[in-house]
CSV table of C-alpha atoms and ligand atoms in Angstrom, one decimal:
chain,number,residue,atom,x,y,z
A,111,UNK,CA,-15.8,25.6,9.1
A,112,UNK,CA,-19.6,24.6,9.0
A,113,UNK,CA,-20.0,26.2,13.0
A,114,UNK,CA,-18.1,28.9,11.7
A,115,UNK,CA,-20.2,29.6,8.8
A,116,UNK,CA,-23.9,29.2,11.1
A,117,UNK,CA,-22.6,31.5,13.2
A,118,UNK,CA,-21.9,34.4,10.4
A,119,UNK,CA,-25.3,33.6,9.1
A,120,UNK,CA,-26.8,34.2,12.5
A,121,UNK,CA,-28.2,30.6,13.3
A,122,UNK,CA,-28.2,29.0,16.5
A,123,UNK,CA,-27.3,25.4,14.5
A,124,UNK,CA,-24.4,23.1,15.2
A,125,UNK,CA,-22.6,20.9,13.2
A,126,UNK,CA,-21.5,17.7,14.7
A,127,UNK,CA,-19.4,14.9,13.9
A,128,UNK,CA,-21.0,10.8,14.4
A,129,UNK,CA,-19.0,8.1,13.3
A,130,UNK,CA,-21.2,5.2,12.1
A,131,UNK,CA,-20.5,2.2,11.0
A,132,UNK,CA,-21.5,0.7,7.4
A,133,UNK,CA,-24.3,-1.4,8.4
A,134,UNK,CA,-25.9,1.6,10.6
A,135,UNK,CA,-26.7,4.0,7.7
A,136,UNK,CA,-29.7,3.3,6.9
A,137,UNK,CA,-30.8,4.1,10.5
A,138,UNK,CA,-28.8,7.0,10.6
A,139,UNK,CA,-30.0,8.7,8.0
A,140,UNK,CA,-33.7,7.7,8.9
A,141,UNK,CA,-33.1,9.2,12.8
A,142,UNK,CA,-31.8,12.2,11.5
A,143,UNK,CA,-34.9,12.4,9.1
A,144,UNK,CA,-36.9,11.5,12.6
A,145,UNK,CA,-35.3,14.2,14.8
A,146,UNK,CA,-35.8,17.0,12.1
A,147,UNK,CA,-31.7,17.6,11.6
A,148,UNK,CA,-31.7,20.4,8.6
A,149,UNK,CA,-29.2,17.8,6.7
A,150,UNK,CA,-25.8,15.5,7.0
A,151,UNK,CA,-22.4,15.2,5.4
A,152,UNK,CA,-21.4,12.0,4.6
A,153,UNK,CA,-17.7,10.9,4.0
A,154,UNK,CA,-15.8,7.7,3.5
A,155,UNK,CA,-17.5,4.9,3.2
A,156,UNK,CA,-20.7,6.3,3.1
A,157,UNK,CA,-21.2,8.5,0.2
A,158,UNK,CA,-22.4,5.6,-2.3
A,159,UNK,CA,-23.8,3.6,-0.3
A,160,UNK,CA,-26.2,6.2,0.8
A,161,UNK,CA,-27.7,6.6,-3.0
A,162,UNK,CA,-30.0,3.7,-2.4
A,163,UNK,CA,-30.9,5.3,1.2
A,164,UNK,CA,-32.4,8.5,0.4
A,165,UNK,CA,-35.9,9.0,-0.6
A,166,UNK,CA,-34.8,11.2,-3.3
A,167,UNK,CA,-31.7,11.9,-5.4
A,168,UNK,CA,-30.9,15.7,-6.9
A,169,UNK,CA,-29.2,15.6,-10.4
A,170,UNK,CA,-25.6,16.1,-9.1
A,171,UNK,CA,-26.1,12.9,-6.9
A,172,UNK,CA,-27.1,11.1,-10.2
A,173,UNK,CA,-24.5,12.7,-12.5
A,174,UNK,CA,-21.6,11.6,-10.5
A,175,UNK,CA,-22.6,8.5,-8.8
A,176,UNK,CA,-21.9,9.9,-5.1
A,177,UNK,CA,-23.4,11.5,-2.1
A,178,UNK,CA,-22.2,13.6,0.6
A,179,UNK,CA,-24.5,16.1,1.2
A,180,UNK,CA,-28.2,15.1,2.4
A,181,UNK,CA,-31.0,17.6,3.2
A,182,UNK,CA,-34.1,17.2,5.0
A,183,UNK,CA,-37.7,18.5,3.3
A,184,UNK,CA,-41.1,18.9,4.1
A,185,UNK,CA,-43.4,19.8,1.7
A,186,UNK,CA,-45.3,23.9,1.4
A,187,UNK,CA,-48.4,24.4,1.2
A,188,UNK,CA,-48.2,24.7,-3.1
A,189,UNK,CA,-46.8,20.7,-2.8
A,190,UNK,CA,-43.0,21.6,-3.7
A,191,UNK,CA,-40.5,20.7,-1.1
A,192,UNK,CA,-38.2,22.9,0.6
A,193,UNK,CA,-35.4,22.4,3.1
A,194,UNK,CA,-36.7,23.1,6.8
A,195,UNK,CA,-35.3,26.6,7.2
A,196,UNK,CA,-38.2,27.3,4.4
A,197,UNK,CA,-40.5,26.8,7.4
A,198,UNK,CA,-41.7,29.4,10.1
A,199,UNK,CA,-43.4,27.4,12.0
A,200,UNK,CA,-44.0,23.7,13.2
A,201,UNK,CA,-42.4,21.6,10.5
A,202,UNK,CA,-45.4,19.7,7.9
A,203,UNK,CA,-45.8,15.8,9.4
A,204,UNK,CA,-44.5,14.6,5.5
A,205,UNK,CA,-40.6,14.6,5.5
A,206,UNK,CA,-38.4,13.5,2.8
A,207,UNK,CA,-34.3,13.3,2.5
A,208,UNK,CA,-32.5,14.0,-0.5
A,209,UNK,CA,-28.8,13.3,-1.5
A,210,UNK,CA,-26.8,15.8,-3.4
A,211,UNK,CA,-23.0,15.8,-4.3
A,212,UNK,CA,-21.5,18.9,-3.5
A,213,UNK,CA,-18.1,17.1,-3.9
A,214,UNK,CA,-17.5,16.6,-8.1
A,215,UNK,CA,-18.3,20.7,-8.8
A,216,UNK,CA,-15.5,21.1,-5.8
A,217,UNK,CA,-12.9,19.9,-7.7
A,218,UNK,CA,-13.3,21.9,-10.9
A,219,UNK,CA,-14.1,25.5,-8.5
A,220,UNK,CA,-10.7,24.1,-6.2
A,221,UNK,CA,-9.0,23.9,-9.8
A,222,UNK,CA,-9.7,27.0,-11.0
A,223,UNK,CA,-9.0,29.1,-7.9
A,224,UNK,CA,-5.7,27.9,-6.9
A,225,UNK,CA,-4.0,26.7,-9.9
A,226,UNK,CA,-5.5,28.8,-12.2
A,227,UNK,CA,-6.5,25.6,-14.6
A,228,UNK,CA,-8.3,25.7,-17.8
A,229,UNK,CA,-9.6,22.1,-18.2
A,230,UNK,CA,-11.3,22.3,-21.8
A,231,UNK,CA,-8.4,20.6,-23.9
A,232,UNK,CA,-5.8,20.1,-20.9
A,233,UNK,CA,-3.8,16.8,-20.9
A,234,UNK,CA,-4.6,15.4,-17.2
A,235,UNK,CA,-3.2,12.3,-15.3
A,236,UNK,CA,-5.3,11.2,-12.7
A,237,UNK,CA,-3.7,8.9,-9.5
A,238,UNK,CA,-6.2,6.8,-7.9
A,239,UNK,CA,-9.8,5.2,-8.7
A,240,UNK,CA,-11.5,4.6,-5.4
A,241,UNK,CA,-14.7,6.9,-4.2
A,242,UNK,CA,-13.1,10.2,-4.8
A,243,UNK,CA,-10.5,9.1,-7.6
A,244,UNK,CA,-14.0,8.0,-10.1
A,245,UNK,CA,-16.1,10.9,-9.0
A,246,UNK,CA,-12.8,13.4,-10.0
A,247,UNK,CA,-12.5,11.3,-12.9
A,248,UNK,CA,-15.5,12.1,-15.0
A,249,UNK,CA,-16.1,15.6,-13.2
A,250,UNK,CA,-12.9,16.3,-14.9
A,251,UNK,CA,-13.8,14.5,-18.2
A,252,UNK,CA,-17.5,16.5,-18.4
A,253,UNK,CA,-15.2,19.5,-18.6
A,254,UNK,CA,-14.1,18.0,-22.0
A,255,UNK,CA,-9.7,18.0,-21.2
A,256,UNK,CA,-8.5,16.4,-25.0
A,257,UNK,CA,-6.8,13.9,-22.9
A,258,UNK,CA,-6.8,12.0,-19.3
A,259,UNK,CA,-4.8,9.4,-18.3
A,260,UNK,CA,-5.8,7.3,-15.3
A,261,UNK,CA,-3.6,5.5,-12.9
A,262,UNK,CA,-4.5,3.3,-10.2
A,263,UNK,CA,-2.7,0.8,-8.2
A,264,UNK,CA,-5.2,-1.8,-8.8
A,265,UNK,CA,-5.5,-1.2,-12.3
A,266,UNK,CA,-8.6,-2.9,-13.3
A,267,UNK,CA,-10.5,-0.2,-11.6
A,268,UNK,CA,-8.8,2.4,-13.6
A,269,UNK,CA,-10.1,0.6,-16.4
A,270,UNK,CA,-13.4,0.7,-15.0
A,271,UNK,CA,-13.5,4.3,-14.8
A,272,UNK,CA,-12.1,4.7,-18.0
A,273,UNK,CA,-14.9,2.7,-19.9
A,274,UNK,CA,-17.5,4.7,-18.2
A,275,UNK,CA,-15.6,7.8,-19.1
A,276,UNK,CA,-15.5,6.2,-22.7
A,277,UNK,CA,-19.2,5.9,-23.0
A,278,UNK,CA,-20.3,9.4,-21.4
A,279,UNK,CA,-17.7,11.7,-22.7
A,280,UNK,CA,-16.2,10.0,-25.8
A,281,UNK,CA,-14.4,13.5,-26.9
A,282,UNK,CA,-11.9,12.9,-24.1
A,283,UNK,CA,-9.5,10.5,-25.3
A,284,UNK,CA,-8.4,8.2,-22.3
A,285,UNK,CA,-5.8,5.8,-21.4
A,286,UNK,CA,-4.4,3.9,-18.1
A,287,UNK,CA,-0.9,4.1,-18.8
A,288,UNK,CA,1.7,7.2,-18.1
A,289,UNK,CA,2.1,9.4,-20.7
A,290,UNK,CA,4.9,10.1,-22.4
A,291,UNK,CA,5.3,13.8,-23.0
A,292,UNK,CA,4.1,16.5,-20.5
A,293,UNK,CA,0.9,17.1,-18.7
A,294,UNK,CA,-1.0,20.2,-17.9
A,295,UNK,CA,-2.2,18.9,-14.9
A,296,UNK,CA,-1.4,16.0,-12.4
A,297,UNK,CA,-4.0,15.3,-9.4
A,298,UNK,CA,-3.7,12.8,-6.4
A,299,UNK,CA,-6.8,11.4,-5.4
A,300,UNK,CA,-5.3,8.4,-3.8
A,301,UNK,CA,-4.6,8.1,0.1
A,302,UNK,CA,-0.8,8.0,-0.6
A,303,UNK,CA,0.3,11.0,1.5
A,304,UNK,CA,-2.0,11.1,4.3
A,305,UNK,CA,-0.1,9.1,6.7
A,306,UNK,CA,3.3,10.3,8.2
A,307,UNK,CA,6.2,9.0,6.3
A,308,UNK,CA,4.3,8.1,3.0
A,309,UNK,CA,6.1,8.6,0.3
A,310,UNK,CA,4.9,9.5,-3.5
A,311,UNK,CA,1.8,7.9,-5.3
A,312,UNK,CA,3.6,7.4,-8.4
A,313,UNK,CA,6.8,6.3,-9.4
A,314,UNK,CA,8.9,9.0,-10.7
A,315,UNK,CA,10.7,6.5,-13.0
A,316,UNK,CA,7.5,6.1,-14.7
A,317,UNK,CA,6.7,9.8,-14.9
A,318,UNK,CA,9.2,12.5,-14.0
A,319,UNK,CA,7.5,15.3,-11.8
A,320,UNK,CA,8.7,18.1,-14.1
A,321,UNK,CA,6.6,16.4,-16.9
A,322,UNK,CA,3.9,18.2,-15.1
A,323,UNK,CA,2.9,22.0,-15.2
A,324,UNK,CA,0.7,21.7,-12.2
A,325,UNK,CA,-0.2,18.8,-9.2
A,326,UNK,CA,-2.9,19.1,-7.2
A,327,UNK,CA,-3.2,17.1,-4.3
A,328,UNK,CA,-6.6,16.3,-2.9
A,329,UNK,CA,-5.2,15.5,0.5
A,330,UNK,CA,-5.3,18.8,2.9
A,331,UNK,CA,-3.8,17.0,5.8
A,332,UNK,CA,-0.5,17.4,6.1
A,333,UNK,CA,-0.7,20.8,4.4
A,334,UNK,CA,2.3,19.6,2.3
A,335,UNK,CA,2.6,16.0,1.3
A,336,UNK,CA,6.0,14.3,-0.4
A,337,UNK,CA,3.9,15.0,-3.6
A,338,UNK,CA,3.4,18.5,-3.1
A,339,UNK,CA,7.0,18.9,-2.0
A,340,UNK,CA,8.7,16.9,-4.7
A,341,UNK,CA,6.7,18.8,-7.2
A,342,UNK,CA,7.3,21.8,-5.7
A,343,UNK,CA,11.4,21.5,-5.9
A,344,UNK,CA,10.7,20.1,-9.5
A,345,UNK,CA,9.2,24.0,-10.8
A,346,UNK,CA,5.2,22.4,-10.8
A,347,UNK,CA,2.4,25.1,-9.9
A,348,UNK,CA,0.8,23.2,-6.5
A,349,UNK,CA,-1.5,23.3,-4.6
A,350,UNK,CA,-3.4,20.9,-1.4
A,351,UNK,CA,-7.1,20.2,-1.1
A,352,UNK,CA,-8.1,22.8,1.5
A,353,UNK,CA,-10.3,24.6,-1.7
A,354,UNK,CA,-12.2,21.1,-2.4
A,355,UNK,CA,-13.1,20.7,1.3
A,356,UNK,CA,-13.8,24.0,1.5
A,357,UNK,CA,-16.3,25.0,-1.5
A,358,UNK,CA,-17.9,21.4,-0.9
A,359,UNK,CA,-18.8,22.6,2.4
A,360,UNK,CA,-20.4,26.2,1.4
A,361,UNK,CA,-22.4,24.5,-1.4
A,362,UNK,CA,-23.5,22.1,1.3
A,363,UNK,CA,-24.3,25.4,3.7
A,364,UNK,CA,-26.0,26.6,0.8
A,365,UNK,CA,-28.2,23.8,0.2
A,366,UNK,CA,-29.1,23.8,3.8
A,367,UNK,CA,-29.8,27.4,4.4
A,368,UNK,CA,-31.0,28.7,0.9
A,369,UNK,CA,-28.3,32.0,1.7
A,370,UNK,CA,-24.9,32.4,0.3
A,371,UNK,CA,-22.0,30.6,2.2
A,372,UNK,CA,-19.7,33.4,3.7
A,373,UNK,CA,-16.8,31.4,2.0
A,374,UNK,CA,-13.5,33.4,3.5
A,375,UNK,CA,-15.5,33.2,7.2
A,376,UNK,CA,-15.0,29.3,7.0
A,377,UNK,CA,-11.8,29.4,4.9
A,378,UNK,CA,-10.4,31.3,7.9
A,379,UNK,CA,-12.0,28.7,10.5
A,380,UNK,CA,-11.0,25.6,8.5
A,381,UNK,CA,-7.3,26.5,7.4
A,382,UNK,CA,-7.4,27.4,11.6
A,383,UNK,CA,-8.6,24.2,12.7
A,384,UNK,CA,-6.7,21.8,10.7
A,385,UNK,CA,-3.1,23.8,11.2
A,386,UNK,CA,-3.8,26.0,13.7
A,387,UNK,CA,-3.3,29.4,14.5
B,1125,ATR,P1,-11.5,7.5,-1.2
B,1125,ATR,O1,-13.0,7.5,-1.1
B,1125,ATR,O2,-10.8,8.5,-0.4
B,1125,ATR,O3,-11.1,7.6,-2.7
B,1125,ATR,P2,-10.9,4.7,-1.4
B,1125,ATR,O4,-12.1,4.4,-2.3
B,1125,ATR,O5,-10.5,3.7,-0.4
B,1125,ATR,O6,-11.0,6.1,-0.7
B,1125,ATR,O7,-9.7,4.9,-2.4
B,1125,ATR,C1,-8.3,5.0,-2.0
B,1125,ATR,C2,-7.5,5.1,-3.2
B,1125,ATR,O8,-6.1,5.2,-2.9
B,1125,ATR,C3,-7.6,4.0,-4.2
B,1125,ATR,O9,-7.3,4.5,-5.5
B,1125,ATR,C4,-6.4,3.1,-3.8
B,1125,ATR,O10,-5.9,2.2,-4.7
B,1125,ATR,P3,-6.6,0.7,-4.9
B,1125,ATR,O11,-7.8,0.9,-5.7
B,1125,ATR,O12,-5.6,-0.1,-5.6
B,1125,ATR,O13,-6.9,0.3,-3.5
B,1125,ATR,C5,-5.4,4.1,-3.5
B,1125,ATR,N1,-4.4,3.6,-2.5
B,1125,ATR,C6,-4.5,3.4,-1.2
B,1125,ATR,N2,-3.3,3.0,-0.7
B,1125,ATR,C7,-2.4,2.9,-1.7
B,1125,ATR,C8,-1.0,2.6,-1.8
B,1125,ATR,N3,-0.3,2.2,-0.7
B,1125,ATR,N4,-0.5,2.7,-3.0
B,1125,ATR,C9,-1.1,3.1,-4.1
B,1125,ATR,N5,-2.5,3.4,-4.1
B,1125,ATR,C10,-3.1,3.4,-2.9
């Protein structure tokens, strides 16, 4: 998607994939920073751990707690910085990295696009409260739903959420148990689904697909989960996370680049590469 997406732009820049482990970051980051990468992605486990590991944090990285876009940048000649591709010539000696989260604004554009959703006032159950489960969490609360409900198996983290969703958007009423009567929209943000022969993330004697209008899984791999499928058969508008990776991804292009993302080039490369032609 990202090679996909340089290309259409017309730079000669690759995107590469490095797994590092926890207690690397730090020097990751830093080397990238030393070798004059335009940026990174980060993904699980890294994108909190890296707030503390940047030299500066954009509002989105504040807001929602989570990185997993960095970009290099050197400072102009009027003192402002700017990413590399800003520069013509030999990059300025003072360098700088700064996190962004491209993922939380994701969600809501993923939402919008695919299941037609209108947040403001919706009744929403959320499943799962680890990395992406909080950061969906209060993305979805800032859009002010009357109503979320969050699950998780290890409820105390629900709970957790929930009390910071409390104190920053106490218009959205919020509870950690199933509701009772329908929803407007149900999203998985738990790993339930990704591995072959998983079943569903929630119990259907606790809440009944049909309940819900829509489901939204944030897995894109498999293309169809039990969720997705169960939901399906049970009349729900669905949809898989293909649109979250995606416009995370052009936002992070965009940050990079300063263009526009030519969003249906890597929508065409990314639904290739992970189903194939
Ligand atoms: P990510 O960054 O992708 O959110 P994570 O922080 O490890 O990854 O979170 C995984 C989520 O899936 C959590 O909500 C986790 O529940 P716990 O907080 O109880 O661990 C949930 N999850 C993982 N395996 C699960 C399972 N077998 N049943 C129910 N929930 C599960």
């Amino acid at each position: 998607m990202q090679n996909a997406g340089m290309a259409a732009l017309g730079l000669d820049w690759r995107y590469l994939a490095f797994e590092v482990r926890p207690e690397d970051l730090r020097a990751a980051i830093e080397g990238a920073k030393a070798m004059r990468f335009m940026g990174l992605n980060l993904t699980v486990p890294h994108k909190v751990a890296a707030m503390t590991l940047v030299d500066a944090l954009d509002e989105s990285a504040v807001k929602w707690g989570a990185i997993n876009t960095i970009r290099f940048e050197a400072r102009d000649p009027q003192g402002r910085w700017q990413p590399f591709q800003y520069f013509s010539g030999p990059l300025p000696d003072e360098v700088r990295s700064q996190g962004f989260n491209t993922d939380a604004d994701a969600i809501v554009h993923a939402l919008r696009d695919d299941l037609d959703m209108k947040l403001a006032g919706a009744r929403i159950l959320l499943l799962g409260a680890g990395g992406a489960g909080r950061v969906a969490a209060l993305r979805l609360a800032a859009e002010l739903p009357s109503e979320m409900f969050l699950i998780n198996r290890t409820a105390d983290k629900a709970e957790g959420v929930a009390e910071e969703i409390r104190e920053r958007f106490p218009q959205v009423k919020t509870s950690t148990s199933f509701p009772e009567a329908k929803v407007d929209l149900l999203v998985n943000a738990t790993s339930v689904g990704l591995k072959r022969g998983d079943g569903l993330p929630l119990d259907e004697e606790l809440f009944p697909l049909q309940r819900a209008a829509a489901v939204y899984d944030m897995i894109y791999r498999p293309a169809e989960t039990t969720l997705l499928k169960v939901a399906k058969a049970a009349g729900c508008r669905t949809a898989n996370g293909t649109g979250m990776l995606l416009y995370q991804g052009a936002r992070a292009l965009e940050l990079w680049t300063g263009r526009s993302a030519p969003e249906e080039i890597m929508r065409d490369a990314l639904v290739k590469n992970v189903y194939g032609d």
